[in-house]
Tab-separated table of N, CA, C and O and ligand atoms in Angstrom:
chain	number	residue	atom	x	y	z
A	1	MET	N	2.014	25.850	68.298
A	1	MET	CA	1.830	26.692	67.167
A	1	MET	C	0.633	27.717	67.469
A	1	MET	O	-0.283	27.180	68.085
A	2	ARG	N	0.578	28.834	66.998
A	2	ARG	CA	-0.370	29.711	67.240
A	2	ARG	C	-1.803	29.279	66.553
A	2	ARG	O	-1.596	28.738	65.513
A	3	PRO	N	-2.942	29.619	67.158
A	3	PRO	CA	-4.154	29.217	66.464
A	3	PRO	C	-4.326	29.906	65.127
A	3	PRO	O	-3.734	30.951	64.946
A	4	CYS	N	-5.191	29.321	64.245
A	4	CYS	CA	-5.470	29.984	63.010
A	4	CYS	C	-6.011	31.421	63.164
A	4	CYS	O	-6.935	31.601	63.987
A	5	ILE	N	-5.542	32.338	62.278
A	5	ILE	CA	-5.989	33.733	62.429
A	5	ILE	C	-7.391	33.952	61.858
A	5	ILE	O	-8.010	34.898	62.082
A	6	ASN	N	-7.804	32.909	61.097
A	6	ASN	CA	-9.055	33.054	60.502
A	6	ASN	C	-10.222	32.445	61.293
A	6	ASN	O	-11.280	33.045	61.481
A	7	CYS	N	-10.018	31.252	61.747
A	7	CYS	CA	-11.139	30.531	62.472
A	7	CYS	C	-10.764	30.107	63.909
A	7	CYS	O	-11.575	29.612	64.673
A	8	GLY	N	-9.567	30.431	64.249
A	8	GLY	CA	-9.021	29.912	65.705
A	8	GLY	C	-8.783	28.463	65.787
A	8	GLY	O	-8.539	28.026	66.949
A	9	GLY	N	-8.879	27.730	64.749
A	9	GLY	CA	-8.570	26.360	64.806
A	9	GLY	C	-7.223	26.036	65.162
A	9	GLY	O	-6.334	26.816	65.092
A	10	THR	N	-6.913	24.826	65.627
A	10	THR	CA	-5.522	24.524	66.084
A	10	THR	C	-5.061	23.138	65.308
A	10	THR	O	-4.058	22.535	65.801
A	11	ASN	N	-5.797	22.647	64.444
A	11	ASN	CA	-5.359	21.575	63.562
A	11	ASN	C	-4.736	21.883	62.303
A	11	ASN	O	-5.358	22.643	61.450
A	12	PHE	N	-3.481	21.549	62.111
A	12	PHE	CA	-2.720	21.981	60.926
A	12	PHE	C	-2.212	20.806	60.123
A	12	PHE	O	-1.867	19.802	60.741
A	13	GLY	N	-2.134	21.051	58.804
A	13	GLY	CA	-1.500	19.994	57.976
A	13	GLY	C	-0.354	20.778	57.194
A	13	GLY	O	-0.186	21.988	57.142
A	14	GLU	N	0.466	19.905	56.558
A	14	GLU	CA	1.513	20.473	55.822
A	14	GLU	C	1.398	20.102	54.390
A	14	GLU	O	1.007	19.092	53.966
A	15	GLY	N	1.744	21.100	53.510
A	15	GLY	CA	1.652	20.980	51.967
A	15	GLY	C	2.909	21.453	51.331
A	15	GLY	O	3.547	22.201	51.970
A	16	GLU	N	3.025	21.224	50.097
A	16	GLU	CA	4.105	21.800	49.261
A	16	GLU	C	3.513	22.023	47.875
A	16	GLU	O	2.763	21.275	47.375
A	17	THR	N	4.148	23.148	47.210
A	17	THR	CA	3.737	23.332	45.851
A	17	THR	C	4.523	22.413	44.944
A	17	THR	O	5.807	22.030	45.333
A	18	ARG	N	4.071	22.025	43.775
A	18	ARG	CA	4.722	21.154	42.965
A	18	ARG	C	4.675	21.735	41.552
A	18	ARG	O	3.597	22.559	41.201
A	19	GLY	N	5.531	21.358	40.619
A	19	GLY	CA	5.573	21.853	39.205
A	19	GLY	C	5.690	23.274	39.207
A	19	GLY	O	6.730	23.880	39.603
A	20	GLU	N	4.640	24.010	38.492
A	20	GLU	CA	4.735	25.456	38.290
A	20	GLU	C	4.835	26.270	39.420
A	20	GLU	O	5.155	27.464	39.373
A	21	GLY	N	4.532	25.830	40.632
A	21	GLY	CA	4.479	26.684	41.678
A	21	GLY	C	5.772	26.827	42.396
A	21	GLY	O	5.916	27.546	43.474
A	22	LYS	N	6.826	26.270	41.784
A	22	LYS	CA	8.174	26.555	42.433
A	22	LYS	C	8.788	27.932	42.487
A	22	LYS	O	8.274	28.762	41.597
A	23	VAL	N	9.535	28.309	43.365
A	23	VAL	CA	10.092	29.606	43.601
A	23	VAL	C	11.470	29.589	43.122
A	23	VAL	O	12.247	28.640	43.608
A	24	HIS	N	11.886	30.589	42.327
A	24	HIS	CA	13.309	30.657	41.759
A	24	HIS	C	13.816	32.020	42.253
A	24	HIS	O	13.172	33.000	42.447
A	25	PRO	N	15.199	31.990	42.431
A	25	PRO	CA	15.903	33.240	42.681
A	25	PRO	C	15.614	34.272	41.458
A	25	PRO	O	15.681	33.833	40.361
A	26	GLN	N	15.341	35.519	41.840
A	26	GLN	CA	14.974	36.435	40.973
A	26	GLN	C	16.047	36.852	39.834
A	26	GLN	O	15.883	37.016	38.669
A	27	ASN	N	17.355	36.684	40.292
A	27	ASN	CA	18.489	37.142	39.414
A	27	ASN	C	19.086	35.964	38.747
A	27	ASN	O	20.248	36.189	38.145
A	28	LYS	N	18.617	34.808	38.849
A	28	LYS	CA	19.280	33.605	38.257
A	28	LYS	C	18.372	33.080	37.099
A	28	LYS	O	17.251	32.689	37.431
A	29	LEU	N	18.802	33.048	35.872
A	29	LEU	CA	17.986	32.494	34.820
A	29	LEU	C	17.671	30.986	34.939
A	29	LEU	O	16.663	30.477	34.667
A	30	PHE	N	18.871	30.333	35.307
A	30	PHE	CA	18.726	28.831	35.287
A	30	PHE	C	18.834	28.321	36.766
A	30	PHE	O	19.929	28.482	37.342
A	31	SER	N	17.902	27.940	37.185
A	31	SER	CA	17.889	27.279	38.575
A	31	SER	C	16.742	26.250	38.658
A	31	SER	O	15.725	26.416	37.970
A	32	LEU	N	16.805	25.400	39.492
A	32	LEU	CA	15.739	24.318	39.683
A	32	LEU	C	14.577	24.823	40.460
A	32	LEU	O	13.525	24.374	40.194
A	33	GLY	N	14.930	25.842	41.320
A	33	GLY	CA	13.695	26.352	42.103
A	33	GLY	C	13.432	25.423	43.224
A	33	GLY	O	13.943	24.275	43.230
A	34	VAL	N	12.718	25.935	44.200
A	34	VAL	CA	12.423	25.150	45.266
A	34	VAL	C	10.876	25.248	45.648
A	34	VAL	O	10.341	26.198	45.292
A	35	PRO	N	10.366	24.133	46.142
A	35	PRO	CA	8.916	24.276	46.431
A	35	PRO	C	8.632	25.085	47.644
A	35	PRO	O	9.486	25.393	48.501
A	36	LEU	N	7.395	25.627	47.661
A	36	LEU	CA	6.931	26.284	48.874
A	36	LEU	C	6.336	25.376	49.793
A	36	LEU	O	5.555	24.506	49.406
A	37	LEU	N	6.695	25.411	51.035
A	37	LEU	CA	6.118	24.622	52.013
A	37	LEU	C	5.024	25.313	52.778
A	37	LEU	O	5.353	26.477	53.284
A	38	LEU	N	3.815	24.752	52.839
A	38	LEU	CA	2.744	25.555	53.488
A	38	LEU	C	2.208	24.795	54.679
A	38	LEU	O	2.235	23.623	54.697
A	39	THR	N	1.887	25.572	55.660
A	39	THR	CA	1.141	24.977	56.791
A	39	THR	C	-0.294	25.473	56.700
A	39	THR	O	-0.562	26.603	56.627
A	40	ILE	N	-1.117	24.557	56.748
A	40	ILE	CA	-2.584	24.820	56.283
A	40	ILE	C	-3.533	24.441	57.450
A	40	ILE	O	-3.409	23.357	58.018
A	41	CYS	N	-4.464	25.279	57.870
A	41	CYS	CA	-5.484	25.080	58.789
A	41	CYS	C	-6.389	23.958	58.270
A	41	CYS	O	-6.965	24.126	57.234
A	42	LEU	N	-6.535	22.835	58.954
A	42	LEU	CA	-7.426	21.850	58.525
A	42	LEU	C	-8.885	22.169	58.677
A	42	LEU	O	-9.763	21.429	57.957
A	43	ASP	N	-9.282	23.203	59.382
A	43	ASP	CA	-10.672	23.503	59.637
A	43	ASP	C	-11.192	24.505	58.523
A	43	ASP	O	-12.357	24.260	57.972
A	44	CYS	N	-10.449	25.455	58.051
A	44	CYS	CA	-11.001	26.384	57.083
A	44	CYS	C	-10.011	26.505	55.891
A	44	CYS	O	-10.434	27.200	54.889
A	45	GLY	N	-8.825	25.923	55.757
A	45	GLY	CA	-8.061	26.161	54.712
A	45	GLY	C	-7.112	27.254	54.666
A	45	GLY	O	-6.271	27.439	53.719
A	46	GLU	N	-7.109	28.060	55.735
A	46	GLU	CA	-6.203	29.179	55.820
A	46	GLU	C	-4.770	28.761	55.830
A	46	GLU	O	-4.361	27.740	56.404
A	47	VAL	N	-3.914	29.521	54.990
A	47	VAL	CA	-2.522	29.143	54.867
A	47	VAL	C	-1.843	29.983	56.101
A	47	VAL	O	-1.798	31.174	56.111
A	48	ILE	N	-1.316	29.188	56.964
A	48	ILE	CA	-0.846	29.884	58.197
A	48	ILE	C	0.562	30.389	57.879
A	48	ILE	O	0.980	31.413	58.471
A	49	SER	N	1.539	29.539	57.272
A	49	SER	CA	2.752	30.039	56.972
A	49	SER	C	3.199	29.512	55.610
A	49	SER	O	2.790	28.360	55.216
A	50	MET	N	4.154	30.227	54.897
A	50	MET	CA	4.830	29.773	53.672
A	50	MET	C	6.244	29.947	53.882
A	50	MET	O	6.725	30.868	54.377
A	51	ARG	N	6.967	28.847	53.598
A	51	ARG	CA	8.329	28.988	53.581
A	51	ARG	C	8.961	28.120	52.523
A	51	ARG	O	8.268	27.254	51.874
A	52	VAL	N	10.247	28.427	52.049
A	52	VAL	CA	10.903	27.660	51.129
A	52	VAL	C	11.762	26.545	51.736
A	52	VAL	O	12.289	26.743	52.842
A	53	LYS	N	12.068	25.458	51.009
A	53	LYS	CA	12.788	24.380	51.562
A	53	LYS	C	14.199	24.750	51.788
A	53	LYS	O	14.935	24.212	52.668
A	54	ASN	N	14.856	25.483	50.723
A	54	ASN	CA	16.385	25.773	50.730
A	54	ASN	C	16.617	27.187	50.584
A	54	ASN	O	16.839	27.616	49.454
A	55	PRO	N	16.400	27.985	51.573
A	55	PRO	CA	16.537	29.515	51.454
A	55	PRO	C	17.907	29.967	50.891
A	55	PRO	O	17.986	30.983	50.449
A	56	LYS	N	18.977	29.099	51.035
A	56	LYS	CA	20.272	29.501	50.661
A	56	LYS	C	20.328	29.781	49.141
A	56	LYS	O	21.186	30.580	48.821
A	57	ILE	N	19.625	29.265	48.373
A	57	ILE	CA	19.651	29.517	46.930
A	57	ILE	C	19.320	30.893	46.565
A	57	ILE	O	19.626	31.448	45.388
A	58	PHE	N	18.743	31.651	47.508
A	58	PHE	CA	18.272	33.024	47.243
A	58	PHE	C	19.288	34.149	47.593
A	58	PHE	O	19.135	35.331	47.397
A	59	LYS	N	20.441	33.599	48.231
A	59	LYS	CA	21.579	34.390	48.553
A	59	LYS	C	22.084	35.073	47.293
A	59	LYS	O	22.333	34.431	46.207
A	60	LYS	N	22.379	36.432	47.279
A	60	LYS	CA	22.838	37.053	46.138
A	60	LYS	C	24.457	36.950	46.048
A	60	LYS	O	25.073	36.794	46.993
B	1	ZN	ZN1	-8.694	28.139	60.203
């Protein structure tokens, strides 16, 4: 993985949003939504990447 863009650190952890932080498809009123998965620099807290667990639910 590339070093942190903020501090150059190379130690990363994984996190995910819970509860209100879920992402829902824009055009669907009723969906469970999916959490955002974050890769976080352990040295400065910079979020290196954000992705969703199940991208297929966003297909139109
Ligand atoms: Zn960093």
